Each structure stands twice: as structure tokens, then as C-alpha cells.
Short mmCIF file of N, CA and C in Angstrom, two decimals:
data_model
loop_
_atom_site.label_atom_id
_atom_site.label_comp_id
_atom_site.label_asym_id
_atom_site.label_seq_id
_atom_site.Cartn_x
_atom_site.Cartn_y
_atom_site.Cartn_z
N UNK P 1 -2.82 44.79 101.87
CA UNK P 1 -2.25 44.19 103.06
C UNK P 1 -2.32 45.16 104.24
N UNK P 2 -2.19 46.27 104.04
CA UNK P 2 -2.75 47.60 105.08
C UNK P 2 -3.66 47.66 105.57
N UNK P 3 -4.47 47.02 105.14
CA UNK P 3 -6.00 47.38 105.64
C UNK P 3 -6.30 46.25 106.19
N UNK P 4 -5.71 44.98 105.99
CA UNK P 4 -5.86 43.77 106.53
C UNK P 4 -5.21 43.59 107.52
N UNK P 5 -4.22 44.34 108.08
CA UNK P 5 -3.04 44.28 109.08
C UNK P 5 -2.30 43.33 109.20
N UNK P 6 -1.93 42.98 107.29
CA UNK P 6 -0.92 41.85 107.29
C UNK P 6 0.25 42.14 106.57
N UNK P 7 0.54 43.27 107.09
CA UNK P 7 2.11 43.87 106.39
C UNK P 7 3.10 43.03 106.57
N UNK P 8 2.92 42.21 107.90
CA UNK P 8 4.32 41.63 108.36
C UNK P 8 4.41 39.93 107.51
N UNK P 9 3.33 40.04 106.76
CA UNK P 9 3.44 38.89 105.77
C UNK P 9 4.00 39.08 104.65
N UNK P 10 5.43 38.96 104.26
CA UNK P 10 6.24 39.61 103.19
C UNK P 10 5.85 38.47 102.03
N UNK P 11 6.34 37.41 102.06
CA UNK P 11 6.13 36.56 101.43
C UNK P 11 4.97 36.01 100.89
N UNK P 12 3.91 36.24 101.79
CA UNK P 12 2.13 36.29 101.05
C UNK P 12 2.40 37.44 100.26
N UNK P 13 2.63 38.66 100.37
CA UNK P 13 2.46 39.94 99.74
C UNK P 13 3.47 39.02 98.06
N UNK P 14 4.41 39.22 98.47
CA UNK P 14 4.86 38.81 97.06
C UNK P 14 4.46 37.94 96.57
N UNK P 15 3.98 36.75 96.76
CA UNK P 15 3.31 35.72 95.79
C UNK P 15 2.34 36.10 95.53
N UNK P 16 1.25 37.02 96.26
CA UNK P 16 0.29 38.02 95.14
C UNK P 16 0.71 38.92 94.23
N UNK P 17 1.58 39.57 94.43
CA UNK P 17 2.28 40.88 93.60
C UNK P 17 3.19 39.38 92.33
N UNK P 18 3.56 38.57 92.74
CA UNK P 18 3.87 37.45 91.32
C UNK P 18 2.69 36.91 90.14
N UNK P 19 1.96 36.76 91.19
CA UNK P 19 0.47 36.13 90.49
C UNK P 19 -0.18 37.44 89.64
N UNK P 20 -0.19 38.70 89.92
CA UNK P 20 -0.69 39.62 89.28
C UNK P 20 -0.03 39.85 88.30
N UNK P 21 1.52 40.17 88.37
CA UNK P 21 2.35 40.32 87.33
C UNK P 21 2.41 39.10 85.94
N UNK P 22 2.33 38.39 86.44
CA UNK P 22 1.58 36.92 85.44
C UNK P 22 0.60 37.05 84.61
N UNK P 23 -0.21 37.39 85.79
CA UNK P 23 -2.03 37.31 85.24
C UNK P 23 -1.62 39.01 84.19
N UNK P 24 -1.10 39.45 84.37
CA UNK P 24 -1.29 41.11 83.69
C UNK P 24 -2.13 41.77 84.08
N UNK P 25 -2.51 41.48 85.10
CA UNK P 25 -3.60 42.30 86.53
C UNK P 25 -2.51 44.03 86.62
N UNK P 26 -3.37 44.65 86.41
CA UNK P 26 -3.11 45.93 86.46
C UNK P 26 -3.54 46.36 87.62
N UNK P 27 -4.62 46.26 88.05
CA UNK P 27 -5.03 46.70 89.55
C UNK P 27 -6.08 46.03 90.10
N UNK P 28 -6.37 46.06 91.42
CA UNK P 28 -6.92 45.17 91.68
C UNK P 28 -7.53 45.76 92.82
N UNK P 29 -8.88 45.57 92.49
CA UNK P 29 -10.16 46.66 93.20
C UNK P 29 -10.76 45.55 94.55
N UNK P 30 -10.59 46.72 95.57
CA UNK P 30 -11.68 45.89 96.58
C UNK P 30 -12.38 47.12 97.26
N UNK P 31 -13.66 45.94 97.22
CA UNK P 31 -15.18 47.09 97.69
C UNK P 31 -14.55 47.29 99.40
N UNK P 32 -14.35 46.52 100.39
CA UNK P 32 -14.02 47.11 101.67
C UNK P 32 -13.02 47.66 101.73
N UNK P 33 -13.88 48.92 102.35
CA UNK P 33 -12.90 50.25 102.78
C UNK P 33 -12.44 50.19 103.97
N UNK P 34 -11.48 50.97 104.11
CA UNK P 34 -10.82 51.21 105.68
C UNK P 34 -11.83 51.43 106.96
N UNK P 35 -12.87 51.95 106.20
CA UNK P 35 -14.04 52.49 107.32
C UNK P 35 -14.76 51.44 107.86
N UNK P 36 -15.25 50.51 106.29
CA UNK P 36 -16.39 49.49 106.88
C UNK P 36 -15.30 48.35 107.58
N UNK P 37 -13.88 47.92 107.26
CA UNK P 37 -13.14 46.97 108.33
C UNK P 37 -12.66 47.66 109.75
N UNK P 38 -12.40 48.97 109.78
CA UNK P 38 -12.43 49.32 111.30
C UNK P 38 -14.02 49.33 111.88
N UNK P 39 -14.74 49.24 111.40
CA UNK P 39 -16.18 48.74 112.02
C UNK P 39 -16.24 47.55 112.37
N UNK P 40 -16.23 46.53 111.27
CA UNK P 40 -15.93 45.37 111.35
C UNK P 40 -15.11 44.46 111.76
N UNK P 41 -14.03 44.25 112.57
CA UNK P 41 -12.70 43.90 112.46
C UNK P 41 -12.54 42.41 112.99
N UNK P 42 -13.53 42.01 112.84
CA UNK P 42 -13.61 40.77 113.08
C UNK P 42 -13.31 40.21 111.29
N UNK P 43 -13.77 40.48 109.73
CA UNK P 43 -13.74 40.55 109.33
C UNK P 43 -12.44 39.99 108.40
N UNK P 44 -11.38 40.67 109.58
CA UNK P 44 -10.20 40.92 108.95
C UNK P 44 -9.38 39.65 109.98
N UNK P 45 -9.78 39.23 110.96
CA UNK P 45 -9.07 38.37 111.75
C UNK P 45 -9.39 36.79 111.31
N UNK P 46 -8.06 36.06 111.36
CA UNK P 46 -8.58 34.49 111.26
C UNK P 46 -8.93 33.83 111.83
N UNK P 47 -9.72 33.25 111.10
CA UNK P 47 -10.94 32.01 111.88
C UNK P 47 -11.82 32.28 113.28
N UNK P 48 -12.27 33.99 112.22
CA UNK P 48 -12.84 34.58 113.82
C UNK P 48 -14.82 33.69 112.90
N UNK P 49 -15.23 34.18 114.17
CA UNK P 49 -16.56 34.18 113.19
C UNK P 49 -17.21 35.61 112.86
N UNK P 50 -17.13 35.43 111.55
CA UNK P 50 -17.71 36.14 110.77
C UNK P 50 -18.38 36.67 109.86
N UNK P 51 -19.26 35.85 109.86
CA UNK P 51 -20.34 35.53 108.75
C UNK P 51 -21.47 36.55 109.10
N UNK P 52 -21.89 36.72 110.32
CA UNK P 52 -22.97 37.84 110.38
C UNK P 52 -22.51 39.14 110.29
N UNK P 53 -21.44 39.77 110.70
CA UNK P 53 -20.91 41.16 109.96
C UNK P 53 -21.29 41.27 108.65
N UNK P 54 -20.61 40.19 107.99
CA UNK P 54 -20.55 40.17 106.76
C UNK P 54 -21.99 40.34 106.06
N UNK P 55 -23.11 39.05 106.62
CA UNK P 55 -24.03 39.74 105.82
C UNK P 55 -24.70 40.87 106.37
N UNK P 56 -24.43 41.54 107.51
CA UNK P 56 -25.14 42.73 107.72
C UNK P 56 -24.27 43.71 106.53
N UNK P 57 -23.39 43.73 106.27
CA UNK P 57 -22.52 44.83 105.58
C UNK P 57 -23.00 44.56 103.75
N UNK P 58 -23.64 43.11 103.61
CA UNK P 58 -24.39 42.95 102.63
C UNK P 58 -25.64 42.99 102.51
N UNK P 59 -26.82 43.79 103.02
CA UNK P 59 -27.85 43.99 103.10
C UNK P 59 -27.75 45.43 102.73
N UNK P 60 -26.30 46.28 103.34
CA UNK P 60 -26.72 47.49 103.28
C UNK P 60 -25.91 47.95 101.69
N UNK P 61 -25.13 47.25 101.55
CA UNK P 61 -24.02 47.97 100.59
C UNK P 61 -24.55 47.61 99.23
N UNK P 62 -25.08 46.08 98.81
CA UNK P 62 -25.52 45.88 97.93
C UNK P 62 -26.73 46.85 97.15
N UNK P 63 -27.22 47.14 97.60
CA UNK P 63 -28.25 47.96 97.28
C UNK P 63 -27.35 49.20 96.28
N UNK P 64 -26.37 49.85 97.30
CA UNK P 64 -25.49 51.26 96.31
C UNK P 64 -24.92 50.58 95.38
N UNK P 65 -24.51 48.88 95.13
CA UNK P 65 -23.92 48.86 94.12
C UNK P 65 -25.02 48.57 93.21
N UNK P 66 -25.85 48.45 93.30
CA UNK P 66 -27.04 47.87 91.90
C UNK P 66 -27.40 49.36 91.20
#
């Protein structure tokens, strides 16, 4: 939620932190970093458009994960 700049969403935060505790989700991995969404920050905003960030940030990244 930090990196998304949606701290002030208490109640989203806990119905994920419920759903994990359920699921027995121990942790829960995400590939965007702080670096590539302050590049991006359209990314992180709603109902921005953002589909071409996105696949530019998938042309380059995919590759390090294969």
C-alpha cells in the first residue's frame, strides 16, 4: 500500500491482510519496485491511462526474468 500511495485506505488494506490470513498466504511478492513506479506513476493512479508504460516496462523487464 506504500508504494501505491494508498495508505489512507485502511479498510482495503485489511480486507487484503483478511484474505491472506485465510488463504495462508505467507507473503506476497510483487515484481514493481519503488523505482520502476516513481518512473511510472501513472501506473499507480486510477483510471489513468496506462497501458503503454506498462508495456514499455514489459519489453524491458521480461527478458531479466526468463
Amino acid at each position: 500500500f506504500k508504494i501505491t500511495n494508498s495508505e489512507h485506505m485502511t479498510e482495503l488494506k485489511e480486507k487484503f491482510r483478511r484474505m491472506c490470513d485465510k488463504s495462508a498466504i505467507k507473503k506476497r511478492y510483487m515484481y514493481l519496485t519503488e523505482e520502476i513506479l516513481k518512473e511510472n506513476p501513472k501506473v499507480c493512479e486510477y483510471m489513468a491511462p496506462s497501458l503503454d508504460p506498462r508495456q514499455d516496462m514489459v519489453v524491458v523487464e521480461v527478458p531479466r526474468l526468463g
